[in-house]
């Protein structure tokens, strides 16, 4: 069975089952509210795929994915606010700018009136920021805890910057109140289903891209860099380039997820892109299993569902429960939830071996060991008296 799942047809069958569950079963079984909630969780799962690639395969503890998620989200939010202001308001100026600013659109907002520029920026801006940061960090051989602290500090600085820009980014309130998405009414249930379907398809594409990278020559080099970076450098490869490419791919996935998050949820604020959301992304990947393909997705979905259900019932307890769960998984189950089948199989084999040792082998007869021949019967021993008699 495991051989079939690892084959080409097994992989295609797995993607077909996932597509049926996401695109057919979920819309048929869930209400409009729960389907929108699942779409929000799928956005987190897209971010988790990139983290699993960078952290699980590349060993880069990315604590700042909220930055790239926020870049994609705010770019999309700016376009939606400008489009709404032109379609419904008539002035072309977003409503919050008339309340908190001068009533004029800043020059760096103007390019995002174009849908083409917006879609290109959602991919290019997070990728460019990750490229510059990756070259600056990995070329200097910064890694481990230092890279994690640096990326987390970047997320904190990004959130502080957004909070201080009340007139242009909405400050701590963020951007909300979106009414249209590229000309489609966001209140229409059919358009909400369309947004969910787009998010589900993007998740499947991100999963396919991650699998292709993991099973390619590049994926082998990435694992080699994670385990023996100096040896890879001696073989003629540049580990900094390999890490930077992976970091850029993870950033692009996070940016696309943020752009989908905005029309699905209807709001983006600094609370969604700071240090705490970045750590929450990482916790989901760790719980699911960072080194596997489906583990980050399952972990992100599980943590998001648990947070939605438990945080409403125990709002002050959820943060402690999340931290405790992270510590337990890292300490006692480093492979995450994806390693449970292997752990169960290992325990089953161990139990079967102990029972076999305890019961012995009742159906077999024990044979006595072969007798050791006498010393005098060996040729060496028989020649000793003759040589002594001479």
mmCIF file of C-alpha atoms in Angstrom, residues 50-51 53-55 57-62 65 68 127 130-148 213 218-219 221-230 232-233 237-251:
data_model
loop_
_atom_site.group_PDB
_atom_site.id
_atom_site.type_symbol
_atom_site.label_atom_id
_atom_site.label_comp_id
_atom_site.label_asym_id
_atom_site.label_seq_id
_atom_site.Cartn_x
_atom_site.Cartn_y
_atom_site.Cartn_z
ATOM 1 C CA UNK A 50 6.107 27.447 2.652
ATOM 2 C CA UNK A 51 7.272 27.211 6.264
ATOM 3 C CA UNK A 53 9.667 23.805 2.949
ATOM 4 C CA UNK A 54 11.961 26.403 4.535
ATOM 5 C CA UNK A 55 12.081 25.039 8.097
ATOM 6 C CA UNK A 57 13.547 20.744 4.692
ATOM 7 C CA UNK A 58 15.952 23.674 4.891
ATOM 8 C CA UNK A 59 16.384 24.080 8.638
ATOM 9 C CA UNK A 60 15.571 27.829 8.567
ATOM 10 C CA UNK A 61 13.489 28.765 11.619
ATOM 11 C CA UNK A 62 11.324 31.424 9.984
ATOM 12 C CA UNK A 65 6.415 34.967 7.916
ATOM 13 C CA UNK A 68 5.285 38.533 3.877
ATOM 14 C CA UNK A 127 9.633 37.824 -3.050
ATOM 15 C CA UNK A 130 12.804 38.016 0.974
ATOM 16 C CA UNK A 131 15.493 38.037 -1.718
ATOM 17 C CA UNK A 132 17.202 41.119 -0.304
ATOM 18 C CA UNK A 133 16.940 39.867 3.271
ATOM 19 C CA UNK A 134 18.115 36.384 2.325
ATOM 20 C CA UNK A 135 21.165 37.629 0.460
ATOM 21 C CA UNK A 136 22.058 39.972 3.312
ATOM 22 C CA UNK A 137 21.673 37.277 5.961
ATOM 23 C CA UNK A 138 22.707 33.990 4.379
ATOM 24 C CA UNK A 139 25.731 35.394 2.553
ATOM 25 C CA UNK A 140 27.048 36.375 5.966
ATOM 26 C CA UNK A 141 26.353 32.819 7.192
ATOM 27 C CA UNK A 142 23.814 33.907 9.769
ATOM 28 C CA UNK A 143 21.761 30.884 10.794
ATOM 29 C CA UNK A 144 20.106 29.123 13.694
ATOM 30 C CA UNK A 145 18.804 31.181 16.572
ATOM 31 C CA UNK A 146 20.316 34.389 15.188
ATOM 32 C CA UNK A 147 18.290 34.114 11.990
ATOM 33 C CA UNK A 148 15.136 33.315 13.990
ATOM 34 C CA UNK A 213 10.770 20.672 -5.025
ATOM 35 C CA UNK A 218 17.139 21.026 -5.460
ATOM 36 C CA UNK A 219 15.278 19.311 -2.611
ATOM 37 C CA UNK A 221 20.582 19.882 -1.907
ATOM 38 C CA UNK A 222 18.280 21.661 0.526
ATOM 39 C CA UNK A 223 18.298 18.708 2.923
ATOM 40 C CA UNK A 224 22.077 18.418 2.536
ATOM 41 C CA UNK A 225 22.472 22.096 3.416
ATOM 42 C CA UNK A 226 20.310 21.563 6.487
ATOM 43 C CA UNK A 227 22.353 18.591 7.717
ATOM 44 C CA UNK A 228 25.910 19.281 6.466
ATOM 45 C CA UNK A 229 26.246 22.837 5.223
ATOM 46 C CA UNK A 230 30.043 22.908 5.213
ATOM 47 C CA UNK A 232 27.895 21.082 0.612
ATOM 48 C CA UNK A 233 30.113 24.147 0.332
ATOM 49 C CA UNK A 237 27.571 24.523 -4.123
ATOM 50 C CA UNK A 238 26.669 27.827 -2.471
ATOM 51 C CA UNK A 239 24.393 27.128 0.537
ATOM 52 C CA UNK A 240 23.420 30.814 0.726
ATOM 53 C CA UNK A 241 21.890 30.685 -2.754
ATOM 54 C CA UNK A 242 19.940 27.506 -1.980
ATOM 55 C CA UNK A 243 18.618 28.980 1.263
ATOM 56 C CA UNK A 244 17.707 32.273 -0.373
ATOM 57 C CA UNK A 245 15.720 30.601 -3.163
ATOM 58 C CA UNK A 246 13.786 28.542 -0.603
ATOM 59 C CA UNK A 247 13.173 31.597 1.546
ATOM 60 C CA UNK A 248 11.832 33.508 -1.455
ATOM 61 C CA UNK A 249 9.470 30.640 -2.366
ATOM 62 C CA UNK A 250 8.111 30.544 1.199
ATOM 63 C CA UNK A 251 7.666 34.329 1.169
#
